[in-house]
CSV table of C-alpha atoms in Angstrom, one decimal:
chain,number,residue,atom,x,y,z
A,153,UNK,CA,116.9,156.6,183.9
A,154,UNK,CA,117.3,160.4,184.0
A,155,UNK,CA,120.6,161.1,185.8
A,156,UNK,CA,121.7,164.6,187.1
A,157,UNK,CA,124.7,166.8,186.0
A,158,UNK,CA,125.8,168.2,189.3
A,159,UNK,CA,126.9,171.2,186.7
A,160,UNK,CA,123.6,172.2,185.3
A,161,UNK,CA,123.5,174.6,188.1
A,162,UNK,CA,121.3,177.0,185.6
A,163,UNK,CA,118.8,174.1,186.2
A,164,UNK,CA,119.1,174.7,190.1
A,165,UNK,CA,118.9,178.5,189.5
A,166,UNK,CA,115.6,178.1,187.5
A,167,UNK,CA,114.1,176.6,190.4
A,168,UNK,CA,114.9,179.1,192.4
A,169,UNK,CA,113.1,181.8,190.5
A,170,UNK,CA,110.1,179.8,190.3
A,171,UNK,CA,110.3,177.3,192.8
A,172,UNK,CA,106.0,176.6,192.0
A,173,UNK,CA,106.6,176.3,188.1
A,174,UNK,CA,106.0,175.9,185.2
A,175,UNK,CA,109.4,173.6,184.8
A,176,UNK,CA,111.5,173.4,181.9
A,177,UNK,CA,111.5,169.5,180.2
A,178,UNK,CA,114.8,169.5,181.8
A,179,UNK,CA,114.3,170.8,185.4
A,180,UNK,CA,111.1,168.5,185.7
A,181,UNK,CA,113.2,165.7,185.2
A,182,UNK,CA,115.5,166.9,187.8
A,183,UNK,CA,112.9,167.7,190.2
A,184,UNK,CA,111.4,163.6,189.5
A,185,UNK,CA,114.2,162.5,190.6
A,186,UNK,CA,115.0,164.3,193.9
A,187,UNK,CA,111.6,163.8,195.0
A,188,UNK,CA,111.4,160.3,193.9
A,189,UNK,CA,115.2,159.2,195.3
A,190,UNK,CA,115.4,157.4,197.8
A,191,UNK,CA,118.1,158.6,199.3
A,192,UNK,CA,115.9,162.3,200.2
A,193,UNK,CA,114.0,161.9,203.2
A,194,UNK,CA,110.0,162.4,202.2
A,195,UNK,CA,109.9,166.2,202.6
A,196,UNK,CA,107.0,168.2,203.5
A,197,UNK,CA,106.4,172.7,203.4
A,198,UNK,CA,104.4,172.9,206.7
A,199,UNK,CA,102.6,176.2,207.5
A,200,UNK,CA,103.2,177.0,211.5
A,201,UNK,CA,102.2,180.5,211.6
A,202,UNK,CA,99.5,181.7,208.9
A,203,UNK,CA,101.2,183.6,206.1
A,204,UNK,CA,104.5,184.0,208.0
A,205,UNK,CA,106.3,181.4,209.0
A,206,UNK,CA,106.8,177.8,207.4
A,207,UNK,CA,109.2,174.6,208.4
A,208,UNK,CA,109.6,171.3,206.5
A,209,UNK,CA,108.8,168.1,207.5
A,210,UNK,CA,109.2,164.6,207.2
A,211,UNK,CA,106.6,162.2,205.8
A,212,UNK,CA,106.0,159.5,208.3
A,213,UNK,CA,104.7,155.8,207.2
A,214,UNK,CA,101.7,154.5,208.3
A,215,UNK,CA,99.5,157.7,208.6
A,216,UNK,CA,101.5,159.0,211.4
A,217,UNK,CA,101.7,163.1,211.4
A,218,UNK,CA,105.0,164.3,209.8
A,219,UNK,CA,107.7,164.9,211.9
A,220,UNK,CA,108.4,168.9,212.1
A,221,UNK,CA,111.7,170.2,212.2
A,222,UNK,CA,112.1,173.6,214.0
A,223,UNK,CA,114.9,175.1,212.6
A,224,UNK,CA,115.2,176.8,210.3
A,225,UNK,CA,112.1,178.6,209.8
A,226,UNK,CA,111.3,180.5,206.8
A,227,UNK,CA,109.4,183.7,206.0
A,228,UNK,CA,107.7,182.3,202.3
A,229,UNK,CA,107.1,179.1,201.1
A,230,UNK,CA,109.8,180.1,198.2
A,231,UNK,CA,112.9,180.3,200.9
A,232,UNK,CA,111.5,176.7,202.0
A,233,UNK,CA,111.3,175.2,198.9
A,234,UNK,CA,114.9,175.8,197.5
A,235,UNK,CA,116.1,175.0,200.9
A,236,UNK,CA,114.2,171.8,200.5
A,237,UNK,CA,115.8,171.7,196.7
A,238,UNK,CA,119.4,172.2,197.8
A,239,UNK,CA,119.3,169.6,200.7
A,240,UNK,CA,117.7,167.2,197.8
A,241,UNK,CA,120.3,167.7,195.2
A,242,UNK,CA,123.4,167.5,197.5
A,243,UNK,CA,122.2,164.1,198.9
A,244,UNK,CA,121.2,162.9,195.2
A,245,UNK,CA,124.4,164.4,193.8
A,246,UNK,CA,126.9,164.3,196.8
A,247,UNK,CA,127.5,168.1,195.6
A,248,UNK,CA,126.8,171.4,197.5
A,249,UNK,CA,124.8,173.6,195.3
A,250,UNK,CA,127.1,177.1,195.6
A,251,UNK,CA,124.3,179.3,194.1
């Protein structure tokens, strides 16, 4: 199993600049296993306010409708997704991304 360097920040940085892709070999394999871990809760990029404002979310089992969380809230599905990125690696890693 693919485990993550907490030092490959230039991984974390790639994201970053393209949060939607296309992923190095190495950065995909990072980004299965934040979103596969089961120690990240099941995130979601949630559209609140057409083209302005997003918020993530929680996955809920059982077909229930996602859980919002109100703050923050974002200007671009971008800022949402790295925030989503840096809470995944800190829980997978137990390090704070400082980039």
């Amino acid at each position: 199993m693919f485990t993550i360097d907490p030092r490959r920040t230039d991984l974390a940085l790639e994201f970053k600049r393209q949060p939607f892709g296309p992923h190095s070999p190495e950065l995909q394999a990072v980004l299965n296993v934040l979103r596969g871990s089961r120690h990240c809760q099941n995130l979601l990029l949630v559209c609140v306010t057409p083209h302005a404002e997003w918020v993530l979310a929680e996955k809920q089992p059982d077909g229930l409708p996602p859980r919002l969380f109100s703050d923050p809230v974002f200007s671009s599905p971008e800022e949402a997704e790295w925030h989503a990125f840096r809470l995944r690696w800190e829980a997978v890693t137990g390090e704070r991304l400082a980039v």
